[in-house]
Short mmCIF file of N, CA and C and ligand atoms in Angstrom, two decimals:
data_model
loop_
_atom_site.label_atom_id
_atom_site.label_comp_id
_atom_site.label_asym_id
_atom_site.label_seq_id
_atom_site.Cartn_x
_atom_site.Cartn_y
_atom_site.Cartn_z
N UNK A 1 88.99 -16.98 116.65
CA UNK A 1 87.34 -16.38 116.77
C UNK A 1 87.14 -15.21 116.98
N UNK A 2 86.04 -14.41 116.98
CA UNK A 2 85.80 -13.08 117.64
C UNK A 2 84.93 -13.30 118.65
N UNK A 3 85.09 -12.46 119.60
CA UNK A 3 84.52 -12.11 121.11
C UNK A 3 82.80 -11.96 120.75
N UNK A 4 82.29 -13.16 121.24
CA UNK A 4 81.18 -13.02 121.51
C UNK A 4 80.46 -13.38 123.08
N UNK A 5 79.10 -13.84 122.63
CA UNK A 5 78.83 -14.47 124.59
C UNK A 5 79.02 -15.66 124.46
N UNK A 6 79.70 -16.10 125.79
CA UNK A 6 80.44 -17.10 126.21
C UNK A 6 81.54 -17.55 125.76
N UNK A 7 82.20 -16.37 125.14
CA UNK A 7 83.89 -16.38 124.73
C UNK A 7 84.45 -16.35 126.06
N UNK A 8 85.53 -16.96 126.02
CA UNK A 8 86.63 -16.69 127.34
C UNK A 8 87.67 -16.01 126.59
N UNK A 9 88.32 -14.77 127.53
CA UNK A 9 88.87 -14.05 127.09
C UNK A 9 89.86 -13.83 127.86
N UNK A 10 91.29 -13.44 127.18
CA UNK A 10 92.24 -13.30 128.02
C UNK A 10 92.90 -11.89 127.26
N UNK A 11 93.30 -10.93 128.29
CA UNK A 11 93.60 -9.66 127.72
C UNK A 11 94.38 -8.94 128.73
N UNK A 12 95.18 -7.97 128.28
CA UNK A 12 96.01 -7.09 129.11
C UNK A 12 95.71 -5.84 129.16
N UNK A 13 95.66 -5.15 129.96
CA UNK A 13 95.17 -3.88 130.25
C UNK A 13 95.79 -2.92 130.78
N UNK A 14 95.88 -1.75 130.60
CA UNK A 14 96.53 -0.57 131.24
C UNK A 14 95.59 0.53 131.70
N UNK A 15 95.12 0.79 132.42
CA UNK A 15 93.95 1.45 133.18
C UNK A 15 94.35 3.05 133.62
N UNK A 16 93.98 4.04 132.83
CA UNK A 16 94.42 5.31 133.14
C UNK A 16 93.19 6.44 133.11
N UNK A 17 93.26 7.24 134.21
CA UNK A 17 92.25 8.52 134.78
C UNK A 17 93.20 9.77 134.17
N UNK A 18 93.26 10.32 132.73
CA UNK A 18 93.94 11.41 132.53
C UNK A 18 95.28 11.04 132.63
N UNK A 19 95.85 11.60 133.44
CA UNK A 19 97.25 11.22 132.80
C UNK A 19 97.78 10.07 133.69
N UNK A 20 97.31 9.91 134.62
CA UNK A 20 97.77 9.02 135.97
C UNK A 20 97.10 7.43 135.66
N UNK A 21 98.16 6.74 135.77
CA UNK A 21 98.18 5.21 135.22
C UNK A 21 97.31 4.56 136.80
N UNK A 22 96.42 3.66 136.81
CA UNK A 22 95.90 3.44 137.83
C UNK A 22 96.29 1.52 138.23
N UNK A 23 96.15 1.40 137.18
CA UNK A 23 96.31 -0.40 137.33
C UNK A 23 97.09 -1.00 135.97
N UNK A 24 97.57 -2.05 135.85
CA UNK A 24 97.92 -2.64 134.40
C UNK A 24 98.56 -3.81 134.93
N UNK A 25 98.34 -5.04 133.88
CA UNK A 25 98.47 -6.02 134.06
C UNK A 25 99.50 -6.32 133.38
N UNK A 26 100.35 -5.45 132.75
CA UNK A 26 101.92 -5.81 131.72
C UNK A 26 102.70 -6.28 132.57
N UNK A 27 103.40 -7.24 132.49
CA UNK A 27 104.46 -7.80 133.10
C UNK A 27 103.73 -8.68 134.12
N UNK A 28 102.58 -8.79 134.33
CA UNK A 28 101.81 -10.01 134.75
C UNK A 28 100.66 -11.00 134.44
N UNK A 29 100.31 -11.89 134.82
CA UNK A 29 99.35 -12.45 133.97
C UNK A 29 98.05 -11.77 133.28
N UNK A 30 97.51 -12.00 132.31
CA UNK A 30 96.64 -11.42 131.71
C UNK A 30 95.25 -11.58 132.72
N UNK A 31 94.10 -10.52 132.54
CA UNK A 31 93.11 -11.05 133.20
C UNK A 31 92.23 -11.52 132.01
N UNK A 32 91.50 -12.65 132.73
CA UNK A 32 90.48 -13.41 131.91
C UNK A 32 89.22 -13.37 132.41
N UNK A 33 87.95 -13.41 131.42
CA UNK A 33 86.60 -13.23 132.09
C UNK A 33 85.86 -13.54 131.00
N UNK A 34 84.57 -14.02 131.35
CA UNK A 34 83.75 -14.32 130.42
C UNK A 34 82.69 -13.68 129.92
N UNK A 35 82.82 -13.59 128.46
CA UNK A 35 81.91 -12.49 127.96
C UNK A 35 80.47 -12.85 127.97
N UNK A 36 79.80 -11.73 128.29
CA UNK A 36 78.13 -11.57 128.08
C UNK A 36 77.99 -11.95 129.38
N UNK A 37 78.47 -11.88 130.46
CA UNK A 37 77.67 -12.22 131.95
C UNK A 37 78.16 -10.95 132.89
N UNK A 38 78.32 -9.96 132.42
CA UNK A 38 78.45 -8.65 133.43
C UNK A 38 79.72 -8.66 134.23
N UNK A 39 80.59 -9.56 133.80
CA UNK A 39 82.01 -10.22 134.88
C UNK A 39 82.85 -8.85 134.75
N UNK A 40 82.96 -7.72 133.91
CA UNK A 40 83.61 -6.55 133.81
C UNK A 40 82.79 -5.14 133.63
N UNK A 41 83.17 -4.10 133.63
CA UNK A 41 82.48 -3.08 133.43
C UNK A 41 81.77 -3.08 132.27
N UNK A 42 80.40 -2.32 132.15
CA UNK A 42 79.52 -2.38 131.08
C UNK A 42 80.32 -1.88 129.57
N UNK A 43 81.32 -0.86 130.21
CA UNK A 43 81.60 -0.14 128.90
C UNK A 43 83.10 -0.61 128.24
N UNK A 44 83.63 -1.60 129.28
CA UNK A 44 84.57 -2.04 128.52
C UNK A 44 84.33 -3.58 127.80
N UNK A 45 83.21 -4.06 128.39
CA UNK A 45 82.52 -5.06 127.81
C UNK A 45 81.97 -4.87 126.36
N UNK A 46 81.52 -3.87 126.51
CA UNK A 46 80.68 -3.57 124.99
C UNK A 46 81.75 -3.29 123.69
N UNK A 47 83.18 -2.87 124.17
CA UNK A 47 84.12 -2.28 123.42
C UNK A 47 84.71 -3.95 122.86
N UNK A 48 84.77 -4.95 123.91
CA UNK A 48 85.65 -6.12 123.46
C UNK A 48 84.74 -6.89 122.43
N UNK A 49 83.17 -6.64 122.23
CA UNK A 49 82.58 -7.58 121.16
C UNK A 49 83.15 -7.39 120.25
N UNK A 50 83.08 -8.69 119.31
CA UNK A 50 83.47 -8.33 117.92
C UNK A 50 85.13 -8.65 117.68
N UNK A 51 86.09 -8.48 118.90
CA UNK A 51 87.44 -8.18 118.57
C UNK A 51 87.85 -9.81 118.78
N UNK A 52 89.31 -9.77 118.39
CA UNK A 52 89.71 -10.91 118.19
C UNK A 52 91.04 -10.86 118.80
N UNK A 53 91.86 -12.35 119.43
CA UNK A 53 93.26 -12.60 119.67
C UNK A 53 94.20 -11.48 118.69
N UNK A 54 95.02 -10.64 119.37
CA UNK A 54 96.03 -9.66 119.01
C UNK A 54 95.61 -8.49 118.52
N UNK A 55 94.31 -8.22 118.83
CA UNK A 55 93.63 -6.95 118.79
C UNK A 55 94.05 -6.09 119.81
N UNK A 56 94.82 -4.63 119.35
CA UNK A 56 94.77 -3.95 120.30
C UNK A 56 93.94 -2.36 120.41
N UNK A 57 93.43 -2.00 121.58
CA UNK A 57 92.63 -0.77 121.35
C UNK A 57 92.62 -0.26 122.45
N UNK A 58 92.11 0.93 122.18
CA UNK A 58 91.69 1.93 123.60
C UNK A 58 90.37 2.44 123.70
N UNK A 59 89.61 2.48 124.88
CA UNK A 59 88.32 3.04 124.76
C UNK A 59 88.42 3.67 126.12
N UNK A 60 87.57 4.98 126.25
CA UNK A 60 87.38 6.05 127.21
C UNK A 60 85.80 5.60 127.79
N UNK A 61 85.54 5.42 129.03
CA UNK A 61 84.32 5.11 129.47
C UNK A 61 83.94 6.01 130.59
N UNK A 62 82.69 6.31 130.80
CA UNK A 62 82.04 7.46 131.44
C UNK A 62 81.86 6.67 132.81
N UNK A 63 81.63 7.42 133.90
CA UNK A 63 81.44 6.69 135.14
C UNK A 63 80.00 5.81 135.03
N UNK A 64 78.89 6.27 134.08
CA UNK A 64 77.74 5.38 134.14
C UNK A 64 77.89 4.02 133.79
N UNK A 65 78.99 4.03 132.88
CA UNK A 65 79.07 2.44 132.23
C UNK A 65 80.42 1.71 132.54
N UNK A 66 80.89 2.32 134.11
CA UNK A 66 81.81 2.15 134.55
C UNK A 66 81.87 1.80 135.92
N UNK A 67 82.28 2.25 136.85
CA UNK A 67 81.84 1.92 138.32
C UNK A 67 80.74 3.00 139.09
N UNK A 68 80.04 3.43 138.10
CA UNK A 68 78.88 4.43 138.64
C UNK A 68 79.57 5.79 139.14
N UNK A 69 78.20 6.63 139.51
CA UNK A 69 78.69 8.34 139.97
C UNK A 69 78.87 7.93 141.34
N UNK A 70 79.72 8.97 142.11
CA UNK A 70 80.16 8.55 143.51
C UNK A 70 78.83 9.53 144.19
N UNK A 71 78.57 8.75 145.16
CA UNK A 71 77.60 8.99 145.86
C UNK A 71 78.01 9.73 147.13
N UNK A 72 77.03 11.06 147.44
CA UNK A 72 77.70 11.83 148.76
C UNK A 72 77.25 11.12 150.11
N UNK A 73 78.11 11.16 150.95
CA UNK A 73 77.34 10.80 152.31
C UNK A 73 77.22 9.47 152.34
N UNK A 74 77.91 8.88 151.80
CA UNK A 74 77.85 7.28 151.69
C UNK A 74 79.11 6.85 152.59
N UNK A 75 79.23 7.25 154.01
CA UNK A 75 80.32 7.09 154.79
C UNK A 75 79.39 6.01 155.80
N UNK A 76 80.41 5.36 156.37
CA UNK A 76 79.89 4.30 157.59
C UNK A 76 81.09 4.26 158.57
N UNK A 77 80.85 4.02 159.86
CA UNK A 77 81.70 3.75 160.53
C UNK A 77 82.14 2.29 160.89
N UNK A 78 83.29 1.55 160.84
CA UNK A 78 83.36 0.17 160.92
C UNK A 78 84.23 -0.40 161.40
N UNK A 79 83.93 -1.24 162.43
CA UNK A 79 85.24 -1.65 163.29
C UNK A 79 86.34 -2.26 162.50
N UNK A 80 87.52 -1.93 163.12
CA UNK A 80 88.58 -2.13 162.47
C UNK A 80 88.83 -3.83 162.57
N UNK A 81 88.38 -4.41 163.14
CA UNK A 81 88.54 -5.93 162.99
C UNK A 81 88.08 -6.38 162.09
N UNK A 82 87.17 -5.66 161.29
CA UNK A 82 86.29 -6.06 160.06
C UNK A 82 86.86 -5.65 159.03
N UNK A 83 87.99 -5.28 158.78
CA UNK A 83 88.63 -4.17 157.62
C UNK A 83 90.02 -5.12 157.65
N UNK A 84 89.85 -5.93 156.13
CA UNK A 84 91.30 -6.79 155.64
C UNK A 84 92.04 -5.97 154.88
N UNK A 85 93.56 -6.14 154.83
CA UNK A 85 94.38 -5.55 153.69
C UNK A 85 95.68 -4.88 154.42
N UNK A 86 95.40 -4.45 155.92
CA UNK A 86 96.57 -3.60 156.00
C UNK A 86 96.38 -3.87 158.04
N UNK A 87 97.53 -3.75 158.62
CA UNK A 87 97.62 -3.98 159.95
C UNK A 87 97.14 -2.58 160.59
N UNK A 88 97.73 -1.53 160.09
CA UNK A 88 97.71 -0.19 160.40
C UNK A 88 97.13 0.91 159.39
N UNK A 89 96.15 1.48 159.75
CA UNK A 89 95.34 2.06 158.63
C UNK A 89 95.64 3.60 158.58
N UNK A 90 95.39 4.03 157.44
CA UNK A 90 95.70 5.79 157.44
C UNK A 90 94.56 6.19 156.49
N UNK A 91 94.32 7.48 156.69
CA UNK A 91 93.10 8.02 155.68
C UNK A 91 93.81 7.89 154.16
N UNK A 92 92.85 7.68 153.45
CA UNK A 92 93.49 7.24 152.02
C UNK A 92 93.42 5.78 151.48
N UNK A 93 93.78 5.06 152.50
CA UNK A 93 94.03 3.57 152.29
C UNK A 93 92.71 2.79 152.00
N UNK A 94 92.94 1.94 151.08
CA UNK A 94 91.38 1.09 150.81
C UNK A 94 91.60 -0.25 151.38
N UNK A 95 90.58 -0.53 151.67
CA UNK A 95 90.30 -1.88 152.83
C UNK A 95 89.30 -2.61 152.31
N UNK A 96 89.36 -4.09 152.29
CA UNK A 96 88.07 -5.20 152.20
C UNK A 96 86.98 -5.46 153.46
N UNK A 97 86.23 -5.19 152.97
CA UNK A 97 85.14 -5.40 154.20
C UNK A 97 83.94 -6.60 153.59
N UNK A 98 83.89 -7.31 154.75
CA UNK A 98 82.54 -8.33 154.33
C UNK A 98 81.24 -7.39 154.54
N UNK A 99 80.34 -7.86 153.65
CA UNK A 99 79.21 -7.30 153.86
C UNK A 99 78.15 -8.44 153.65
N UNK A 100 76.50 -8.04 153.68
CA UNK A 100 75.99 -9.12 153.35
C UNK A 100 75.94 -9.36 151.76
N UNK A 101 76.34 -8.55 150.92
CA UNK A 101 76.51 -8.79 149.38
C UNK A 101 77.85 -9.28 149.11
N UNK A 102 78.52 -9.58 149.84
CA UNK A 102 79.92 -9.81 149.70
C UNK A 102 81.23 -9.32 150.08
N UNK A 103 82.18 -9.46 149.58
CA UNK A 103 83.51 -8.33 150.02
C UNK A 103 83.22 -7.01 149.09
N UNK A 104 83.22 -5.92 149.78
CA UNK A 104 83.87 -5.07 149.18
C UNK A 104 84.80 -3.82 149.39
N UNK A 105 84.88 -2.87 148.09
CA UNK A 105 86.10 -2.11 148.77
C UNK A 105 85.79 -0.75 149.45
N UNK A 106 86.25 -0.42 150.11
CA UNK A 106 85.91 0.76 150.84
C UNK A 106 86.98 1.52 151.16
N UNK A 107 87.18 3.06 151.15
CA UNK A 107 88.29 4.03 151.57
C UNK A 107 88.02 4.48 152.79
N UNK A 108 89.38 4.34 153.38
CA UNK A 108 89.34 5.02 154.82
C UNK A 108 89.48 6.51 154.79
N UNK A 109 88.72 7.27 155.55
CA UNK A 109 88.44 8.50 155.75
C UNK A 109 89.35 8.80 157.19
N UNK A 110 89.06 8.32 158.14
CA UNK A 110 89.09 8.83 159.47
C UNK A 110 89.51 7.56 160.34
N UNK A 111 90.58 7.43 160.77
CA UNK A 111 90.86 6.09 161.88
C UNK A 111 90.81 6.69 163.32
N UNK A 112 90.11 5.57 164.03
CA UNK A 112 89.95 5.91 165.61
C UNK A 112 90.56 4.58 166.27
N UNK A 113 90.34 4.83 167.48
CA UNK A 113 91.04 3.47 168.16
C UNK A 113 90.32 2.27 167.80
N UNK A 114 89.52 1.95 167.64
CA UNK A 114 88.44 0.76 167.58
C UNK A 114 88.07 0.64 166.20
N UNK A 115 87.32 1.87 165.76
CA UNK A 115 86.62 1.80 164.36
C UNK A 115 87.48 3.10 163.51
N UNK A 116 86.86 2.86 161.95
CA UNK A 116 87.40 4.09 161.20
C UNK A 116 86.04 4.49 160.29
N UNK A 117 86.03 5.61 159.95
CA UNK A 117 85.12 6.37 159.19
C UNK A 117 85.39 5.80 157.62
N UNK A 118 84.67 5.22 156.93
CA UNK A 118 84.83 4.66 155.40
C UNK A 118 83.73 5.27 154.91
N UNK A 119 84.85 5.57 153.20
CA UNK A 119 83.55 5.91 152.15
C UNK A 119 83.52 4.51 151.42
N UNK A 120 82.00 4.25 151.18
CA UNK A 120 81.64 2.96 150.86
C UNK A 120 81.49 3.38 149.21
N UNK A 121 81.99 4.37 148.74
CA UNK A 121 81.87 4.42 147.35
C UNK A 121 82.84 3.60 146.72
N UNK A 122 82.54 2.88 145.79
CA UNK A 122 83.69 2.09 144.75
C UNK A 122 85.00 3.41 144.52
N UNK A 123 86.03 2.98 144.62
CA UNK A 123 87.31 3.85 144.66
C UNK A 123 87.46 4.52 143.40
N UNK A 124 86.56 3.69 142.35
CA UNK A 124 86.83 4.19 140.78
C UNK A 124 85.47 4.73 140.58
N UNK A 125 84.48 5.09 141.53
CA UNK A 125 83.52 5.40 141.30
C UNK A 125 83.56 7.05 141.03
N UNK A 126 82.60 7.51 139.86
CA UNK A 126 82.61 8.83 139.41
C UNK A 126 83.75 9.31 138.43
N UNK A 127 84.68 8.15 138.13
CA UNK A 127 85.93 8.58 137.27
C UNK A 127 85.64 8.12 136.07
N UNK A 128 86.50 9.03 134.87
CA UNK A 128 86.01 8.50 133.26
C UNK A 128 87.57 7.80 133.32
N UNK A 129 87.70 6.86 132.81
CA UNK A 129 88.48 5.69 132.78
C UNK A 129 88.92 5.38 131.47
N UNK A 130 90.13 5.31 131.01
CA UNK A 130 90.68 4.78 129.79
C UNK A 130 91.30 3.54 129.83
N UNK A 131 90.64 2.64 128.73
CA UNK A 131 91.71 1.18 129.31
C UNK A 131 92.10 1.20 127.91
N UNK A 132 93.74 0.98 127.96
CA UNK A 132 94.16 0.10 126.55
C UNK A 132 94.19 -1.00 126.87
N UNK A 133 93.78 -1.86 125.86
CA UNK A 133 93.55 -3.20 126.30
C UNK A 133 94.17 -3.85 124.65
N UNK A 134 95.14 -5.05 125.04
CA UNK A 134 95.43 -6.02 124.10
C UNK A 134 95.19 -7.39 124.45
N UNK A 135 94.22 -8.20 123.67
CA UNK A 135 94.05 -9.30 123.58
C UNK A 135 94.47 -10.33 123.11
N UNK A 136 94.80 -10.97 124.28
CA UNK A 136 95.90 -12.13 124.20
C UNK A 136 95.24 -13.78 123.42
N UNK A 137 94.02 -13.83 123.94
CA UNK A 137 93.56 -15.36 123.46
C UNK A 137 91.92 -14.83 123.85
N UNK A 138 91.44 -15.58 122.79
CA UNK A 138 89.81 -15.64 122.96
C UNK A 138 89.28 -17.53 122.47
N UNK A 139 88.59 -17.90 123.38
CA UNK A 139 88.34 -19.52 123.35
C UNK A 139 86.88 -19.40 123.60
N UNK A 140 86.44 -20.67 123.48
CA UNK A 140 84.90 -21.05 123.90
C UNK A 140 84.96 -21.34 125.05
N UNK A 141 84.06 -21.18 125.76
CA UNK A 141 83.97 -21.22 127.22
C UNK A 141 83.29 -22.72 127.61
N UNK A 142 83.83 -23.45 128.35
CA UNK A 142 83.47 -24.87 128.80
C UNK A 142 82.24 -25.11 129.19
N UNK A 143 81.47 -26.06 129.50
CA UNK A 143 80.29 -26.18 130.28
C UNK A 143 80.29 -25.52 131.42
N UNK A 144 81.37 -26.11 132.24
CA UNK A 144 81.53 -25.49 133.79
C UNK A 144 81.38 -24.07 133.59
N UNK A 145 82.19 -23.54 132.98
CA UNK A 145 82.43 -22.10 132.97
C UNK A 145 80.76 -21.31 132.56
N UNK A 146 80.33 -21.78 131.47
CA UNK A 146 79.36 -21.11 131.62
C UNK A 146 77.93 -21.57 132.71
N UNK A 147 78.06 -22.91 133.22
CA UNK A 147 77.28 -22.89 134.32
C UNK A 147 77.58 -22.04 135.55
N UNK A 148 79.04 -21.79 136.01
CA UNK A 148 79.27 -20.90 137.14
C UNK A 148 79.03 -19.40 136.65
N UNK A 149 79.18 -19.12 135.15
CA UNK A 149 79.12 -17.82 134.87
C UNK A 149 80.33 -17.22 134.92
N UNK A 150 81.53 -17.53 134.77
CA UNK A 150 83.04 -17.00 135.09
C UNK A 150 83.96 -17.94 134.41
N UNK A 151 84.99 -17.00 134.10
CA UNK A 151 86.08 -17.99 133.34
C UNK A 151 86.90 -18.83 134.55
N UNK A 152 87.71 -20.02 134.33
CA UNK A 152 88.66 -20.55 134.94
C UNK A 152 89.67 -20.72 134.32
N UNK A 153 90.88 -21.29 135.18
CA UNK A 153 92.22 -20.88 134.52
C UNK A 153 93.12 -19.76 134.79
N UNK A 154 94.10 -19.43 134.25
CA UNK A 154 95.09 -18.31 134.11
C UNK A 154 94.20 -16.94 134.01
N UNK A 155 94.19 -16.23 134.89
CA UNK A 155 93.39 -14.84 135.09
C UNK A 155 92.15 -14.98 135.63
N UNK A 156 91.33 -16.30 135.43
CA UNK A 156 90.23 -16.20 135.92
C UNK A 156 90.04 -16.73 137.32
N UNK A 157 88.54 -17.31 137.93
CA UNK A 157 88.71 -17.93 139.27
C UNK A 157 89.48 -18.83 139.61
N UNK A 158 90.08 -19.17 140.66
CA UNK A 158 90.89 -20.35 141.13
C UNK A 158 90.03 -21.08 142.53
N UNK A 159 88.88 -21.30 142.76
CA UNK A 159 88.12 -21.61 143.72
C UNK A 159 87.62 -23.11 143.71
N UNK A 160 88.31 -23.84 142.29
CA UNK A 160 88.30 -25.40 142.40
C UNK A 160 89.32 -26.45 143.21
ZN1 ZN B 1 84.16 -21.48 138.82
#
């Protein structure tokens, strides 16, 4: 079947920016998502539509259809005790912080004794990203997945 609304898609990807490889699922579990629910960035979801298992393609996505443009002055002083992901922080590291809108990734700019100045832009904001994609499997979502708005099982959510 071809990818359409309410398809659950398993895929491998390698993400690059210019010549730099940023992330890859090759050698690990593929990623899974529920198509048509905004679970992945808009540019990648659009490129997936109509493809099927076994298809490979590459797509380059501008920031507006990826993680958005970088905003200047989006810095905040955050208590170290609220930052998750490492015991000792250095500039350039990525931390997870709990906010009113859920968990978000921030980038450490400067570390003090009790607080760190962090950049709240998504680490991939402002970047033009290229995804090399290999579609592993496509299936119809279960009623439960449709109700939850995300994929379950390998590469999907594991919250049950
Ligand atoms: Zn669920």
